[in-house]
Amino acid sequence: MKAAFKIIPKEELNTQNHLLLEVGWEGISFILFSKTPFTIKGLSIYNFEKNLFPAELATELNNILVDEPSLLQLSDGCTICY
């Protein structure tokens, strides 16, 4: 797994934020945004190695989710796309 981007909000977020989590065989993306007005607050993108077995992919996802509490804790809701 390689982190391609990691932009974490530095200021205190006073608005309601939503997290879009997109996951697939190639990688996983976290996009933290506010709906009104639509503004992206944070972004993390990870790329997986090619040709992972399902168990290896599950291990990679678990490692990322344990390592990525910052965006997860800042959101009021989450949408997951697979």
PDB file of C-alpha atoms in Angstrom:
ATOM      1  CA  MET A   1       0.000   0.000   0.000  1.00  0.00           C
ATOM      2  CA  LYS A   2       1.247   3.458  -0.871  1.00  0.00           C
ATOM      3  CA  ALA A   3      -0.256   6.752   0.267  1.00  0.00           C
ATOM      4  CA  ALA A   4      -0.768   8.906  -2.830  1.00  0.00           C
ATOM      5  CA  PHE A   5      -2.287  11.927  -1.059  1.00  0.00           C
ATOM      6  CA  LYS A   6      -2.943  12.833   2.549  1.00  0.00           C
ATOM      7  CA  ILE A   7      -4.450  16.242   3.259  1.00  0.00           C
ATOM      8  CA  ILE A   8      -5.792  16.551   6.805  1.00  0.00           C
ATOM      9  CA  PRO A   9      -7.716  19.671   7.901  1.00  0.00           C
ATOM     10  CA  LYS A  10      -5.633  21.806  10.263  1.00  0.00           C
ATOM     11  CA  GLU A  11      -8.302  24.180  11.496  1.00  0.00           C
ATOM     12  CA  GLU A  12     -11.144  23.396  13.877  1.00  0.00           C
ATOM     13  CA  LEU A  13     -14.116  22.287  11.789  1.00  0.00           C
ATOM     14  CA  ASN A  14     -17.349  23.914  12.937  1.00  0.00           C
ATOM     15  CA  THR A  15     -19.574  22.704  10.106  1.00  0.00           C
ATOM     16  CA  GLN A  16     -21.180  19.329   9.620  1.00  0.00           C
ATOM     17  CA  ASN A  17     -18.885  17.171   7.547  1.00  0.00           C
ATOM     18  CA  HIS A  18     -19.566  14.056   5.537  1.00  0.00           C
ATOM     19  CA  LEU A  19     -17.098  11.336   4.572  1.00  0.00           C
ATOM     20  CA  LEU A  20     -17.127   9.646   1.183  1.00  0.00           C
ATOM     21  CA  LEU A  21     -15.205   6.385   1.279  1.00  0.00           C
ATOM     22  CA  GLU A  22     -14.501   4.738  -2.079  1.00  0.00           C
ATOM     23  CA  VAL A  23     -12.836   1.327  -2.054  1.00  0.00           C
ATOM     24  CA  GLY A  24     -11.906  -1.100  -4.792  1.00  0.00           C
ATOM     25  CA  TRP A  25      -9.187  -3.543  -5.864  1.00  0.00           C
ATOM     26  CA  GLU A  26      -6.861  -0.691  -6.853  1.00  0.00           C
ATOM     27  CA  GLY A  27      -7.119   1.430  -3.710  1.00  0.00           C
ATOM     28  CA  ILE A  28      -9.161   3.357  -1.181  1.00  0.00           C
ATOM     29  CA  SER A  29     -10.041   7.055  -0.989  1.00  0.00           C
ATOM     30  CA  PHE A  30     -11.323   9.163   1.908  1.00  0.00           C
ATOM     31  CA  ILE A  31     -12.906  12.514   1.002  1.00  0.00           C
ATOM     32  CA  LEU A  32     -14.088  14.732   3.859  1.00  0.00           C
ATOM     33  CA  PHE A  33     -16.437  17.500   2.720  1.00  0.00           C
ATOM     34  CA  SER A  34     -19.155  19.871   3.879  1.00  0.00           C
ATOM     35  CA  LYS A  35     -22.432  19.799   1.967  1.00  0.00           C
ATOM     36  CA  THR A  36     -23.466  23.436   2.418  1.00  0.00           C
ATOM     37  CA  PRO A  37     -21.532  25.057   0.883  1.00  0.00           C
ATOM     38  CA  PHE A  38     -19.857  22.158  -0.889  1.00  0.00           C
ATOM     39  CA  THR A  39     -16.213  22.318   0.193  1.00  0.00           C
ATOM     40  CA  ILE A  40     -13.604  19.584   0.371  1.00  0.00           C
ATOM     41  CA  LYS A  41     -11.969  19.667   3.817  1.00  0.00           C
ATOM     42  CA  GLY A  42      -9.625  16.685   3.664  1.00  0.00           C
ATOM     43  CA  LEU A  43      -8.472  13.914   1.365  1.00  0.00           C
ATOM     44  CA  SER A  44      -6.540  10.661   1.702  1.00  0.00           C
ATOM     45  CA  ILE A  45      -5.856   8.279  -1.184  1.00  0.00           C
ATOM     46  CA  TYR A  46      -4.041   4.946  -0.916  1.00  0.00           C
ATOM     47  CA  ASN A  47      -3.000   2.691  -3.798  1.00  0.00           C
ATOM     48  CA  PHE A  48      -2.776  -1.078  -3.323  1.00  0.00           C
ATOM     49  CA  GLU A  49      -0.179  -3.396  -4.820  1.00  0.00           C
ATOM     50  CA  LYS A  50      -1.362  -5.258  -7.918  1.00  0.00           C
ATOM     51  CA  ASN A  51      -2.726  -8.817  -7.814  1.00  0.00           C
ATOM     52  CA  LEU A  52      -3.590  -8.975  -4.102  1.00  0.00           C
ATOM     53  CA  PHE A  53      -5.497 -11.977  -2.834  1.00  0.00           C
ATOM     54  CA  PRO A  54      -8.745 -11.205  -0.970  1.00  0.00           C
ATOM     55  CA  ALA A  55      -7.176 -11.950   2.436  1.00  0.00           C
ATOM     56  CA  GLU A  56      -4.272  -9.597   1.638  1.00  0.00           C
ATOM     57  CA  LEU A  57      -6.700  -6.883   0.562  1.00  0.00           C
ATOM     58  CA  ALA A  58      -8.637  -7.304   3.820  1.00  0.00           C
ATOM     59  CA  THR A  59      -5.392  -6.935   5.797  1.00  0.00           C
ATOM     60  CA  GLU A  60      -4.458  -3.776   3.849  1.00  0.00           C
ATOM     61  CA  LEU A  61      -7.911  -2.264   4.440  1.00  0.00           C
ATOM     62  CA  ASN A  62      -7.721  -3.045   8.145  1.00  0.00           C
ATOM     63  CA  ASN A  63      -4.289  -1.403   8.413  1.00  0.00           C
ATOM     64  CA  ILE A  64      -5.515   1.727   6.659  1.00  0.00           C
ATOM     65  CA  LEU A  65      -8.687   2.041   8.738  1.00  0.00           C
ATOM     66  CA  VAL A  66      -6.664   1.701  11.950  1.00  0.00           C
ATOM     67  CA  ASP A  67      -4.169   4.279  10.659  1.00  0.00           C
ATOM     68  CA  GLU A  68      -6.801   6.736   9.348  1.00  0.00           C
ATOM     69  CA  PRO A  69      -8.803   7.814  12.421  1.00  0.00           C
ATOM     70  CA  SER A  70      -8.335  11.533  11.741  1.00  0.00           C
ATOM     71  CA  LEU A  71     -10.808  11.849   8.854  1.00  0.00           C
ATOM     72  CA  LEU A  72     -13.121   9.206  10.309  1.00  0.00           C
ATOM     73  CA  GLN A  73     -13.479  11.096  13.604  1.00  0.00           C
ATOM     74  CA  LEU A  74     -14.176  14.434  11.887  1.00  0.00           C
ATOM     75  CA  SER A  75     -17.223  13.208   9.976  1.00  0.00           C
ATOM     76  CA  ASP A  76     -20.855  13.266  11.005  1.00  0.00           C
ATOM     77  CA  GLY A  77     -21.857  10.699   8.407  1.00  0.00           C
ATOM     78  CA  CYS A  78     -20.316   8.355   5.877  1.00  0.00           C
ATOM     79  CA  THR A  79     -21.131   7.039   2.408  1.00  0.00           C
ATOM     80  CA  ILE A  80     -19.244   3.957   1.253  1.00  0.00           C
ATOM     81  CA  CYS A  81     -18.867   3.113  -2.446  1.00  0.00           C
ATOM     82  CA  TYR A  82     -17.410  -0.214  -3.537  1.00  0.00           C
TER      83      TYR A  82
END
